[in-house]
Tab-separated table of C-alpha atoms and ligand atoms in Angstrom:
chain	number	residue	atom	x	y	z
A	1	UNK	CA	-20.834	-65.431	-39.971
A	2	UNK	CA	-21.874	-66.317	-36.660
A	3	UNK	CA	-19.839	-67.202	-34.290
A	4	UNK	CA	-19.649	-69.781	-31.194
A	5	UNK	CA	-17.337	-69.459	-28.588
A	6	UNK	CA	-15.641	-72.477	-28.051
A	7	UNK	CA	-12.608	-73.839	-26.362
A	8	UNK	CA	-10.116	-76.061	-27.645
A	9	UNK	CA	-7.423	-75.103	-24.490
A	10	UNK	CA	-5.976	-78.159	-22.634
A	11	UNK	CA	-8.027	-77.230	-19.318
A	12	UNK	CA	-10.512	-75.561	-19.088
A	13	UNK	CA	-12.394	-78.173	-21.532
A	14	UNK	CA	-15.897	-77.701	-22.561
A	15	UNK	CA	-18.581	-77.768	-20.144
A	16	UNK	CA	-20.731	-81.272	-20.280
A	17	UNK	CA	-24.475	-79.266	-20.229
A	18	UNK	CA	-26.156	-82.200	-18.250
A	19	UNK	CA	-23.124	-80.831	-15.177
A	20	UNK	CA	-23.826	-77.359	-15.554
A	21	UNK	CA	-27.482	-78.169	-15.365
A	22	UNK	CA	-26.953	-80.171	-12.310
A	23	UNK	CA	-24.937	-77.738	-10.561
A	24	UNK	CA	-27.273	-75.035	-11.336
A	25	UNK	CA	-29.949	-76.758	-9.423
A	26	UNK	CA	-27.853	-77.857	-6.384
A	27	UNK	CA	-28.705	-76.001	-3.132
A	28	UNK	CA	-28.244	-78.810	-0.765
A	29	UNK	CA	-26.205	-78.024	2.932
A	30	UNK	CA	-23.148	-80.013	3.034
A	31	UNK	CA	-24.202	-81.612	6.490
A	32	UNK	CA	-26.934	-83.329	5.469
A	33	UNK	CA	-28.193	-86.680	4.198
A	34	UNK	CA	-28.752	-85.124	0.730
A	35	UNK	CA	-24.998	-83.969	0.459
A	36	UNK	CA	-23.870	-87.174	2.306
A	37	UNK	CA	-25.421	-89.321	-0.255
A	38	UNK	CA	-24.007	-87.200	-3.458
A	39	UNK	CA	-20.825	-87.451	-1.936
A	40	UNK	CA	-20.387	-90.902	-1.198
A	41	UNK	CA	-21.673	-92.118	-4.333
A	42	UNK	CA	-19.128	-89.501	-6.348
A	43	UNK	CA	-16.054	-91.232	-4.509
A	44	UNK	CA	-16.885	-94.508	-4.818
A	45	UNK	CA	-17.209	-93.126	-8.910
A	46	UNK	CA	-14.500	-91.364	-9.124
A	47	UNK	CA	-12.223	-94.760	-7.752
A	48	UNK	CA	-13.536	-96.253	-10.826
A	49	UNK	CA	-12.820	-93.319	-13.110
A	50	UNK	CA	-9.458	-93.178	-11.460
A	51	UNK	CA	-9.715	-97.623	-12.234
A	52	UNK	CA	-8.232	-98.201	-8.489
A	53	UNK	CA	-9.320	-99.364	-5.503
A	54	UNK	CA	-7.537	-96.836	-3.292
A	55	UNK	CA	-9.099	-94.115	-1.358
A	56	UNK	CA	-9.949	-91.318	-3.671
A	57	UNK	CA	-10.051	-88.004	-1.786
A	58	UNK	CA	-11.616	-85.075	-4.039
A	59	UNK	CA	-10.895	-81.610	-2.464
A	60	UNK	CA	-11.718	-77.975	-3.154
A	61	UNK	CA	-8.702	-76.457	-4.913
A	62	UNK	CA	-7.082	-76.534	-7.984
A	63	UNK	CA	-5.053	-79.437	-9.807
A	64	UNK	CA	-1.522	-77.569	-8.040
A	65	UNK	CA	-3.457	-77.866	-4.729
A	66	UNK	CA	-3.622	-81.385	-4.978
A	67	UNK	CA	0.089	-81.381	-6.097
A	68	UNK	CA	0.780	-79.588	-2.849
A	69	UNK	CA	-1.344	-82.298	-0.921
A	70	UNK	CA	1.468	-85.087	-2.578
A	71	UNK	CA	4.097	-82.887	-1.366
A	72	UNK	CA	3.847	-81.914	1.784
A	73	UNK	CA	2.081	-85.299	2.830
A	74	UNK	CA	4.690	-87.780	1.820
A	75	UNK	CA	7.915	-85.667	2.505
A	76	UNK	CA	9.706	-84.495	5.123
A	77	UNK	CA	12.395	-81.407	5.140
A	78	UNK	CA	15.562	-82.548	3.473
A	79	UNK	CA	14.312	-85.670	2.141
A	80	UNK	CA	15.796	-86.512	-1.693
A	81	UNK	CA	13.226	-86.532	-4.135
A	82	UNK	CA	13.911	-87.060	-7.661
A	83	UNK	CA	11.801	-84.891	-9.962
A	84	UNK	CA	11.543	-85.954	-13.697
A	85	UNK	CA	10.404	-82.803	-15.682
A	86	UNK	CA	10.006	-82.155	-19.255
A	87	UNK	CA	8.015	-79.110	-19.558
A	88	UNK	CA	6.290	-76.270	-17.192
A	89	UNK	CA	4.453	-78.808	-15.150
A	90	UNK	CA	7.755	-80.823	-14.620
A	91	UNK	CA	8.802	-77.565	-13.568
A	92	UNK	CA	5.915	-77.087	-11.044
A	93	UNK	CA	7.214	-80.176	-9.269
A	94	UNK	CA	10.906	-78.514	-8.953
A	95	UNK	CA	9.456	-75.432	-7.306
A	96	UNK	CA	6.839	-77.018	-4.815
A	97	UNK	CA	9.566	-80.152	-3.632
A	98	UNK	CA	11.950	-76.994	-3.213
A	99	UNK	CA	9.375	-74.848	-1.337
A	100	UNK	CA	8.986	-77.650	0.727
A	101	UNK	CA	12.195	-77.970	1.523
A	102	UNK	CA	13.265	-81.194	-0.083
A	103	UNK	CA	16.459	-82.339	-1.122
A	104	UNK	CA	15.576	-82.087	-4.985
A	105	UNK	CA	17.374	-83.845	-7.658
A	106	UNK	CA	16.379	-83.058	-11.291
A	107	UNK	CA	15.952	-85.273	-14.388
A	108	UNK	CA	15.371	-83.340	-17.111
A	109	UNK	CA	14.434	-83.626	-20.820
A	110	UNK	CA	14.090	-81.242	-23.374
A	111	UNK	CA	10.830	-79.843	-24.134
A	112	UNK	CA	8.925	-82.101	-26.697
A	113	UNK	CA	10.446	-85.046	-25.414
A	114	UNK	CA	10.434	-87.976	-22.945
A	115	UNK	CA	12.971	-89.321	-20.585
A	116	UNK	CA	15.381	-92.402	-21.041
A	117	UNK	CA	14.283	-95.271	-18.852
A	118	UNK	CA	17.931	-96.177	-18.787
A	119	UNK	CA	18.889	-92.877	-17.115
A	120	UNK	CA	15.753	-93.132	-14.633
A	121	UNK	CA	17.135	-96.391	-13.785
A	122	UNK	CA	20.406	-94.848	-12.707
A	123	UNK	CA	18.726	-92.102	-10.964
A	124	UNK	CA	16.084	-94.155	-8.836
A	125	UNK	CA	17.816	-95.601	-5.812
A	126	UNK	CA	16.054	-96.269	-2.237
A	127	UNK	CA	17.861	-93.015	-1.056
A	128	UNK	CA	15.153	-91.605	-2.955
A	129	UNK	CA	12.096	-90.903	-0.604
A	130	UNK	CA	10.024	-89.751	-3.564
A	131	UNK	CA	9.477	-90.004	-7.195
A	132	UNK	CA	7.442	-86.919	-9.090
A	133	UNK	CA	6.208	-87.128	-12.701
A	134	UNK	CA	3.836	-86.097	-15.379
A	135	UNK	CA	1.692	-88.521	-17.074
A	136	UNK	CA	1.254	-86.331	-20.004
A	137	UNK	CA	3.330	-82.733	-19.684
A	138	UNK	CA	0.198	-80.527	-20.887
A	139	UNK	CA	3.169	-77.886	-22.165
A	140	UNK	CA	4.342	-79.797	-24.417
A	141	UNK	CA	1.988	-81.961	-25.342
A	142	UNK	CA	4.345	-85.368	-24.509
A	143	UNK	CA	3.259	-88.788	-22.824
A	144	UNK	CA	5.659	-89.817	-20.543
A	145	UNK	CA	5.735	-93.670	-20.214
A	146	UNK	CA	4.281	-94.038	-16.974
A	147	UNK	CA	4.098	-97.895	-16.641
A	148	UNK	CA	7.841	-98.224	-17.168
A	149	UNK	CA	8.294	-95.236	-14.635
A	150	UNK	CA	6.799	-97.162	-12.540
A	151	UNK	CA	8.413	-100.451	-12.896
A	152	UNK	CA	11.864	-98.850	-12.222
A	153	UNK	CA	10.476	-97.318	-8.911
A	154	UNK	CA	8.513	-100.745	-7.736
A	155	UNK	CA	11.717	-102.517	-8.389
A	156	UNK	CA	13.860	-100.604	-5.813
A	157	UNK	CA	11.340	-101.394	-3.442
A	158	UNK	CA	8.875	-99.802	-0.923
A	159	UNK	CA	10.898	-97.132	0.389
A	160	UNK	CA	10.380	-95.095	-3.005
A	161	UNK	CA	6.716	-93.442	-3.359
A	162	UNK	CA	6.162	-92.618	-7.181
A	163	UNK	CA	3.951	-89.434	-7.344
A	164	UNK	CA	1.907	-89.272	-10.374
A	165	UNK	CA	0.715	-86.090	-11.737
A	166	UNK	CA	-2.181	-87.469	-14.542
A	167	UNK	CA	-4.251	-84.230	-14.232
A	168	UNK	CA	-4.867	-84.226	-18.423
A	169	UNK	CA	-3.677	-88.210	-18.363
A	170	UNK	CA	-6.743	-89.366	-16.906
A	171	UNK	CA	-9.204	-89.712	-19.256
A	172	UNK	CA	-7.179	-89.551	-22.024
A	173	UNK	CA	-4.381	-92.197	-20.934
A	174	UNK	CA	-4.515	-96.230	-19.997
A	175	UNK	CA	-3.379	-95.980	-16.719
A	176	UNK	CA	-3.391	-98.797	-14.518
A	177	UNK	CA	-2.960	-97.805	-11.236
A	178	UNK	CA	-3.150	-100.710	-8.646
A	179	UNK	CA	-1.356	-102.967	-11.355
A	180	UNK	CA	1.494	-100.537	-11.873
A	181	UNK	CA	1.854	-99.619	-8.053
A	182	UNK	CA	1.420	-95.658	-8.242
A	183	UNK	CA	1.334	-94.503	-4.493
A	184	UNK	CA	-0.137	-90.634	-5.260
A	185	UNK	CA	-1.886	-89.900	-8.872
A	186	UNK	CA	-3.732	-86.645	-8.948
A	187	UNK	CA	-6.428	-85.002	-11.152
A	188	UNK	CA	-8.423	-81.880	-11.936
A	189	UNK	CA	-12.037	-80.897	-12.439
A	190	UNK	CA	-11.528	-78.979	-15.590
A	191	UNK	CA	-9.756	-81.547	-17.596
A	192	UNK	CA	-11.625	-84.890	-18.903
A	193	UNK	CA	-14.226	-84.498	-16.168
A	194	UNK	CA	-15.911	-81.787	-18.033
A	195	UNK	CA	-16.851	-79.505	-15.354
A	196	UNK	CA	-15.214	-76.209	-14.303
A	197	UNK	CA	-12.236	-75.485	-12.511
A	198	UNK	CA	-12.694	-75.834	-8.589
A	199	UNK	CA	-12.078	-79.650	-7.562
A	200	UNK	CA	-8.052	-81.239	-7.432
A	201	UNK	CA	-8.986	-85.385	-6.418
A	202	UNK	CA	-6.245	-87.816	-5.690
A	203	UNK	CA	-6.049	-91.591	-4.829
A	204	UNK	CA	-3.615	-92.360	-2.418
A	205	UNK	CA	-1.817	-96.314	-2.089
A	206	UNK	CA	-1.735	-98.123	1.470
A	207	UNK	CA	2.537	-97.355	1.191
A	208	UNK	CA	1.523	-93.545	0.751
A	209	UNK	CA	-0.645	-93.606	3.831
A	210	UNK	CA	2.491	-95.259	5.840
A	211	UNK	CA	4.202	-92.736	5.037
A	212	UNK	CA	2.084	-89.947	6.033
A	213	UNK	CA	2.803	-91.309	9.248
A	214	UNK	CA	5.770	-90.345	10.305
A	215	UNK	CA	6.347	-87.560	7.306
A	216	UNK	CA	7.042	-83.954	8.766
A	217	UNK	CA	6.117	-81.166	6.705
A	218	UNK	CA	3.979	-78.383	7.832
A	219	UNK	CA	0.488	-78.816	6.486
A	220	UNK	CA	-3.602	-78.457	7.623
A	221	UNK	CA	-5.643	-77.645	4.845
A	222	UNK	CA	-4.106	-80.759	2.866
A	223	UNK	CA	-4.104	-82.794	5.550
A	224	UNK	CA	-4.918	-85.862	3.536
A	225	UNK	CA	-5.123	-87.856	6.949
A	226	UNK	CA	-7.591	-85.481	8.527
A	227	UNK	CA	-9.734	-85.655	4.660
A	228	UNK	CA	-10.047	-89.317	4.739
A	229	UNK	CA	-11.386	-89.823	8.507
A	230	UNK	CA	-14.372	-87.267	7.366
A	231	UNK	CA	-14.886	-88.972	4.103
A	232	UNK	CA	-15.187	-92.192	5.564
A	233	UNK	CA	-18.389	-90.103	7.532
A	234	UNK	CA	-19.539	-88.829	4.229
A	235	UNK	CA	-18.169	-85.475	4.535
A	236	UNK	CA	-15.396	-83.281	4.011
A	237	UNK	CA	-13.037	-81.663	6.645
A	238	UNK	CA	-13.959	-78.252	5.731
A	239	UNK	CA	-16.998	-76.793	3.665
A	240	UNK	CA	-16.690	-78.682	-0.114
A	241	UNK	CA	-17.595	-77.046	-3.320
A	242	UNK	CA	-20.704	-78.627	-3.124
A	243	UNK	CA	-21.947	-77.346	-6.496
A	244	UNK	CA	-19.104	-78.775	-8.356
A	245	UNK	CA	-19.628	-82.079	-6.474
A	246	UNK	CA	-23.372	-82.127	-8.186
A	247	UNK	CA	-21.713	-81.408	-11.385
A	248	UNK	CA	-18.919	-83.925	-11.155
A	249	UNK	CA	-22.293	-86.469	-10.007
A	250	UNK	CA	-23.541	-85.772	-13.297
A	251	UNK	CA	-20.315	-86.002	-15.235
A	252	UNK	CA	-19.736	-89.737	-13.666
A	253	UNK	CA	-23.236	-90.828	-14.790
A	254	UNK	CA	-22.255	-89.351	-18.466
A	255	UNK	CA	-19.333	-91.142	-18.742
A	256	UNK	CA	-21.202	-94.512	-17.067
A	257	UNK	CA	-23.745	-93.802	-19.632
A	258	UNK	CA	-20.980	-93.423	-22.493
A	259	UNK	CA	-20.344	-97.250	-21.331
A	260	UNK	CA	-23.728	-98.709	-20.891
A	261	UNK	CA	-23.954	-98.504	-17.452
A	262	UNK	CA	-20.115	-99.461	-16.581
A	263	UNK	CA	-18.242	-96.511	-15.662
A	264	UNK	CA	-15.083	-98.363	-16.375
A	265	UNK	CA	-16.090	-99.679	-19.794
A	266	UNK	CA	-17.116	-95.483	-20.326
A	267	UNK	CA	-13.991	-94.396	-19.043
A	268	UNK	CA	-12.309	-96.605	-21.883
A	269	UNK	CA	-14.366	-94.725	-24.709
A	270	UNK	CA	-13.507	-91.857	-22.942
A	271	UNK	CA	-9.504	-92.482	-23.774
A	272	UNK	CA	-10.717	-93.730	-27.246
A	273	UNK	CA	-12.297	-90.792	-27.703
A	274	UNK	CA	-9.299	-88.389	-27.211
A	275	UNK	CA	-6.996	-90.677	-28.914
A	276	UNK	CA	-9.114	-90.636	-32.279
A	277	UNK	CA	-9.102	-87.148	-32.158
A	278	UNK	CA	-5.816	-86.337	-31.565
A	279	UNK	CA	-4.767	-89.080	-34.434
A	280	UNK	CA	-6.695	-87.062	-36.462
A	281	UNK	CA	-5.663	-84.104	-35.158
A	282	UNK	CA	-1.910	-85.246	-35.941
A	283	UNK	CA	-2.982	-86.636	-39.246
A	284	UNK	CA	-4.739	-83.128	-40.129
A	285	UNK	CA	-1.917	-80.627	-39.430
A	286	UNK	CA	1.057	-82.691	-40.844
A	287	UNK	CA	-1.141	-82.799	-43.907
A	288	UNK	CA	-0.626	-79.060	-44.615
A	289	UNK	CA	3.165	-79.269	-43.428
A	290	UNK	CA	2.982	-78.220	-40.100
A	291	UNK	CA	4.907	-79.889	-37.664
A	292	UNK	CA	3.972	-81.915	-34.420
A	293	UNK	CA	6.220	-80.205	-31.064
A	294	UNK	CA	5.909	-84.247	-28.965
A	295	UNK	CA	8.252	-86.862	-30.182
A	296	UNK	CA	5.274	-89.261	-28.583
A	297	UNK	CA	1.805	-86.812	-28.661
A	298	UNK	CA	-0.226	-87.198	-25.465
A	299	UNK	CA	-4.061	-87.757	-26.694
A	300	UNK	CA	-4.936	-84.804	-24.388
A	301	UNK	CA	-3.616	-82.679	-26.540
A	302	UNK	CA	-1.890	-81.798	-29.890
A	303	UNK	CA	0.826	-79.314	-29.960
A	304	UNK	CA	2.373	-77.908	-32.850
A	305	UNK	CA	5.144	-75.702	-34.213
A	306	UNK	CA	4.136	-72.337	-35.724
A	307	UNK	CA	5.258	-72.425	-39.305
A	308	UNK	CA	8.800	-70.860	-40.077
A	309	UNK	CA	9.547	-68.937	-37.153
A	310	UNK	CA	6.123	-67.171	-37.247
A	311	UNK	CA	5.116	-65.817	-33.703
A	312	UNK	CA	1.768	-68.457	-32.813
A	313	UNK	CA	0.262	-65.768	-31.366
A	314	UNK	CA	-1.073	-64.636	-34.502
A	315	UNK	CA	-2.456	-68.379	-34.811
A	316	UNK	CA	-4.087	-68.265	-31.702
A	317	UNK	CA	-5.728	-64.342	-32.822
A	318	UNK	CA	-6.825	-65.463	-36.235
A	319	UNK	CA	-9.057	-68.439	-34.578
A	320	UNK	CA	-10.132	-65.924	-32.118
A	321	UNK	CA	-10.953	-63.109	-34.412
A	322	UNK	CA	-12.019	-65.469	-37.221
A	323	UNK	CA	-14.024	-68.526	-35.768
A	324	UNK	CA	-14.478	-67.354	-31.929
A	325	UNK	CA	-12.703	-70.546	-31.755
A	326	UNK	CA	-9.594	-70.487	-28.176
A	327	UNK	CA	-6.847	-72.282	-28.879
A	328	UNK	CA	-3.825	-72.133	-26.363
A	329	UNK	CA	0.097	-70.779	-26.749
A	330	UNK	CA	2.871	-72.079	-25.721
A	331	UNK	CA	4.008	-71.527	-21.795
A	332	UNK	CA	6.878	-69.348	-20.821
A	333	UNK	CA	9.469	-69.839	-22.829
A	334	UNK	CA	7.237	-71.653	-25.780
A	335	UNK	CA	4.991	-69.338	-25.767
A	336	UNK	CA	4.828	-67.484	-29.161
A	337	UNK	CA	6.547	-70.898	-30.930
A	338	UNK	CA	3.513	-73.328	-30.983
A	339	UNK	CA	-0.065	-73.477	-30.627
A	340	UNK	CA	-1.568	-76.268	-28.882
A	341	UNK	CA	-5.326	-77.929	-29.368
A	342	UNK	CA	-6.920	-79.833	-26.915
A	343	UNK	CA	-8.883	-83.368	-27.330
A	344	UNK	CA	-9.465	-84.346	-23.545
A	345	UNK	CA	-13.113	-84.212	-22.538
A	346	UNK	CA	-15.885	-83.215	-24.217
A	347	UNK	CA	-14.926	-83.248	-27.901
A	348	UNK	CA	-16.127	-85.492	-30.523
A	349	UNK	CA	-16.328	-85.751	-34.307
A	350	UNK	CA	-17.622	-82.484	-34.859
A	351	UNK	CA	-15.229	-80.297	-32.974
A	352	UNK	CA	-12.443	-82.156	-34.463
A	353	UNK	CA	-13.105	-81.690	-38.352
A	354	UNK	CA	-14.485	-78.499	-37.230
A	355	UNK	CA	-11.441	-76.960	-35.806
A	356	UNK	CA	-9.323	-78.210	-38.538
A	357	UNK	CA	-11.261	-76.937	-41.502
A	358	UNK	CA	-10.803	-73.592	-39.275
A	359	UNK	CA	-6.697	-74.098	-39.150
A	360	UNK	CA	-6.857	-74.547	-43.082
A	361	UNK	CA	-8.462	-70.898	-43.501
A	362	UNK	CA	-6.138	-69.509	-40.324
A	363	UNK	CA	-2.751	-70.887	-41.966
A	364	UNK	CA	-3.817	-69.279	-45.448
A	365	UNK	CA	-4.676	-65.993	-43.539
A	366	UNK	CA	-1.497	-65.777	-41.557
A	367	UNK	CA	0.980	-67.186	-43.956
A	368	UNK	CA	-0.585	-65.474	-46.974
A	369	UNK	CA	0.387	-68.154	-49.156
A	370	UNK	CA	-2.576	-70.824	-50.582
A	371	UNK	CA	-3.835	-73.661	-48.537
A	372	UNK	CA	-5.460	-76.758	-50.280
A	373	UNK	CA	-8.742	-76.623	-48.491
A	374	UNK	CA	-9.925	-79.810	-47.647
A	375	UNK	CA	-6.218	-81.390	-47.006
A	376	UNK	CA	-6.475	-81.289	-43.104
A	377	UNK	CA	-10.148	-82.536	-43.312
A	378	UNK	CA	-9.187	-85.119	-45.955
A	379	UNK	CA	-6.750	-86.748	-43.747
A	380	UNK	CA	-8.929	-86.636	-40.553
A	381	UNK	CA	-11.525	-88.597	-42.543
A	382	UNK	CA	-9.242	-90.993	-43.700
A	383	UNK	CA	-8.271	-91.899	-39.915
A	384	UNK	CA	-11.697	-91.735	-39.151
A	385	UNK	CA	-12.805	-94.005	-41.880
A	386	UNK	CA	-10.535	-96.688	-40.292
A	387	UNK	CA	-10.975	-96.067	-37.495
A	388	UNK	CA	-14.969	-96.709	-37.403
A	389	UNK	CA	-14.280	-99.422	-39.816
A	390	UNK	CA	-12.308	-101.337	-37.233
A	391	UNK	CA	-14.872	-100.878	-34.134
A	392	UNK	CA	-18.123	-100.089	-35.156
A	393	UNK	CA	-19.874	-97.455	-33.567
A	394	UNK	CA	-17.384	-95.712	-31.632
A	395	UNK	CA	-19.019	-93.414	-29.065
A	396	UNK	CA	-22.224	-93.683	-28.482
A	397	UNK	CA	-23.640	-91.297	-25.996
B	401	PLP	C1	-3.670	-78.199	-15.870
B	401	PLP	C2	-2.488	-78.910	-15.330
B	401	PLP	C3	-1.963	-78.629	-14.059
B	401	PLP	C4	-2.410	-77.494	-13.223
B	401	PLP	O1	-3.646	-77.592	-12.755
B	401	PLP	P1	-4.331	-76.301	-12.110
B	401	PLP	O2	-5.726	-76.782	-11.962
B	401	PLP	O3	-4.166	-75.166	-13.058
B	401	PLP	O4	-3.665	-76.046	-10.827
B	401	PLP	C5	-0.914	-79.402	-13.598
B	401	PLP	N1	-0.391	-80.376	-14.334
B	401	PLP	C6	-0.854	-80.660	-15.567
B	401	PLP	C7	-0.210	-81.764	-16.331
B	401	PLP	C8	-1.908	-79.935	-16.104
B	401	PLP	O5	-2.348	-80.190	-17.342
C-alpha cells in the first residue's frame, strides 16, 4: 500500500502547512519595519498562548537553550537549588544546575511516576534559591502537578523562584501562570506550536527579573536582560530565526482561528484537543492489554509498556516498515521497554484512530499471536462518542 510518512514522536510534531507555507515565503531583513512588525505582534501572541502577562522572550535555540537561559539567569555559583526529576528531562535539570555550579539537591521519583507534595513540602525551604520542574516529563509520559508545585514554593515566600519546564505542557496542559506564580516557564517550537525545531521562548515573572539582578553566573548569549531591552525595540539582540518567526506568525493565527478569533479561547481547544486524543489513545491500547508506563498520563503524550518483556524496538520498526508511521522509544535506560505516541500539536481525529488501527496490525505482527481488529478502534470511538456528545463540535478549524 502506499505509504505516508508521518510522525507521532513527542517533538518534532507535525508541521501545520499554513507555517511551512509562511516560512517558505519569508525573506524579510530582521532590521526592518516588516520584521519589526512580525515580531511584535508574535510576542504579544505568544503571552497569550503562554495565558500570562509577563514578558515573553522567544530566542533562537532549542527548548535546552532556553533551559540554560533559566539557569544561568536566576542562579549564582553555589546557590541550593532543588531539582524535582522523574525522567530524562528531570535529569537535564541535574546536569545543567550542576554545570552551573549550583548547590543541587535532588528529589527524585521513579520513572512513570509523580512526586509526593508532602515530601516537596519538606524539601522547599527559603534556603532554596531555586525550584526546577517538568510540567509533563516527555520520557515518561507523566504530568507532574504543577499548581500544587507551585503552591508549596509561593508559600515559603519570594526568595524561592519556581522554574517551570512546560516545553510539551503547553498546549497540552491548563496552566495558569500569573495565578499560580511561576517565575520562569519555558517552551519549544517543535512541540504544540507546530513548526520545526529552531525557537526555545520563555516568560519570565517581575521576582525572576529581580533576581537577574544581582545573580552571577557567566552568561551572553542568554542574557535574558540584554533580550528584553531589544524586544521592547522590536528586535532581537542578535540575528533571529526570522523564518521560524513567520512560521510561528502563522501558527498563532491557526490556533486564534481554532478559537474564533480568541487566541486564548484556541489555546483551550488546543489542550482539548490533545487530551481527547490521548483518552483515546489510553482507552485504545489498554483495550488490547497493553499497559500504560504514567501512573497520571500527560495529554502530550501516551507511553506504553512493550508487551512481556518484548524489546519496543521492534514496535517502533513494524510501524516504520509497515505504515511509514514514527513512533518514539524509550530514552536511555527505557529505551527498548516502551514505545511512546504523541498527541501534542497537530493531531486530530484522523491520526488518532489511524495510528491505532495501525498498533492492532503491529501487535499481531510482533507478538504473532491474534489481535481482535477493531478493539483499539472500538474503544477510541466509544470515548469519542462521549466525548462529542458532551460538547458539540469539538474542534473546528
Ligand atoms: C523536547 C523536550 C525538551 C528538550 O527540548 P530540545 O528542543 O530538544 O532542547 C526538554 N524538556 C521536555 C519536557 C521536552 O519534551
Amino acid at each position: 500500500m502506499l505509504r505516508k510518512n508521518r510522525l507521532f514522536t513527542p517533538g518534532p510534531t507535525p508541521l501545520l502547512p499554513a507555517a511551512q507555507t509562511a516560512m517558505a515565503a519569508f525573506t524579510a531583513h530582521h532590521r526592518t519595519a516588516d520584521f519589526r512588525a512580525l515580531f511584535q505582534r508574535v510576542l504579544a501572541d505568544m503571552k497569550e498562548f503562554v495565558g500570562t502577562q509577563n514578558d515573553v522572550l522567544v530566542m533562537a535555540c532549542s527548548g535546552t537553550g532556553a533551559m540554560e537561559a533559566a539557569v544561568s539567569n536566576l542562579t549564582s555559583p553555589g546557590d541550593k537549588v532543588l531539582v524535582l526529576t522523574a525522567g530524562k528531562f528531570g535529569e537535564r535539570w541535574t546536569g545543567l544546575t550542576k554545570a552551573f555550579g549550583c548547590n543541587v539537591e535532588v528529589l527524585s521519583a521513579p520513572y512513570g511516576e509523580t512526586f509526593s507534595l508532602d515530601e516537596i513540602r519538606e524539601r522547599v525551604t527559603r534556603e532554596i534559591r531555586v525550584v526546577f520542574v517538568q510540567a509533563t516529563e516527555s520520557s515518561t509520559g507523566v504530568r507532574h502537578d504543577v499548581q500544587g508545585i507551585a503552591k508549596i514554593v509561593r508559600a515559603c515566600g519570594d526568595d524561592t523562584l519556581l522554574v517551570v519546564d512546560a516545553i510539551t505542557g503547553l498546549g497540552t496542559t491548563r496552566l495558569d501562570v500569573d495565578e499560580w506564580g511561576v517565575d520562569f516557564i519555558i517552551g519549544g517550537s517543535q512541540k504544540a506550536l507546530m513548526i520545526p525545531p529552531g525557537l526555545g521562548y520563555c516568560a519570565v515573572s517581575d521576582r525572576a527579573w529581580q533576581r537577574m539582578e544581582t545573580t552571577k553566573s557567566p552568561r551572553f548569549y542568554f542574557d535574558l536582560r540584554k533580550e528584553r531591552k531589544a524586544a521592547a525595540k522590536g528586535e532581537t539582540a542578535s540575528t533571529p530565526a526570522t523564518s521560524l518567526f513567520a512560521a510561528l506568525g502563522a501558527a498563532l493565527e491557526f490556533i486564534r482561528g481554532m478559537g474564533n478569533g480568541d487566541l486564548r479561547k484556541g489555546r483551550e481547544v488546543l489542550v482539548d484537543n490533545a487530551e481527547l486524543c490521548a483518552e483515546m489513545t489510553r482507552a485504545g491500547v489498554q483495550s488490547l492489554g497493553l499497559k500504560l508506563f504514567a501512573s497520571s498520563p500527560a495529554a502530550a503524550l501516551t507511553a506504553i509498556h512493550s508487551p512481556d518483556g518484548m524489546d519496543s524496538g521492534r514496535i517502533i520498526r513494524e510501524f516504520r516498515e509497515a505504515f511509514d508511521a514514527v513512533v518514539a522509544n524509550g530514552q536511555g535506560e527505557m529505551k527498548g521497554k516502551l514505545f511512546r505516541i504523541a498527541h501534542i500539536g497537530y493531531y486530530d481525529y484522523l491520526d488518532t484512530i489511524g495510528i491505532l488501527g495501525a498498533l492492532e496490525h503491529v501487535l499481531a505482527r510482533v507478538t504473532g499471536t491474534p489481535v481482535e481488529f477493531g478493539a483499539a478502534v472500538r474503544a477510541a470511538q466509544e470515548v469519542y462518542a462521549r466525548a462529542a456528545a458532551g460538547k458539540g463540535q469539538l474542534v473546528s478549524a
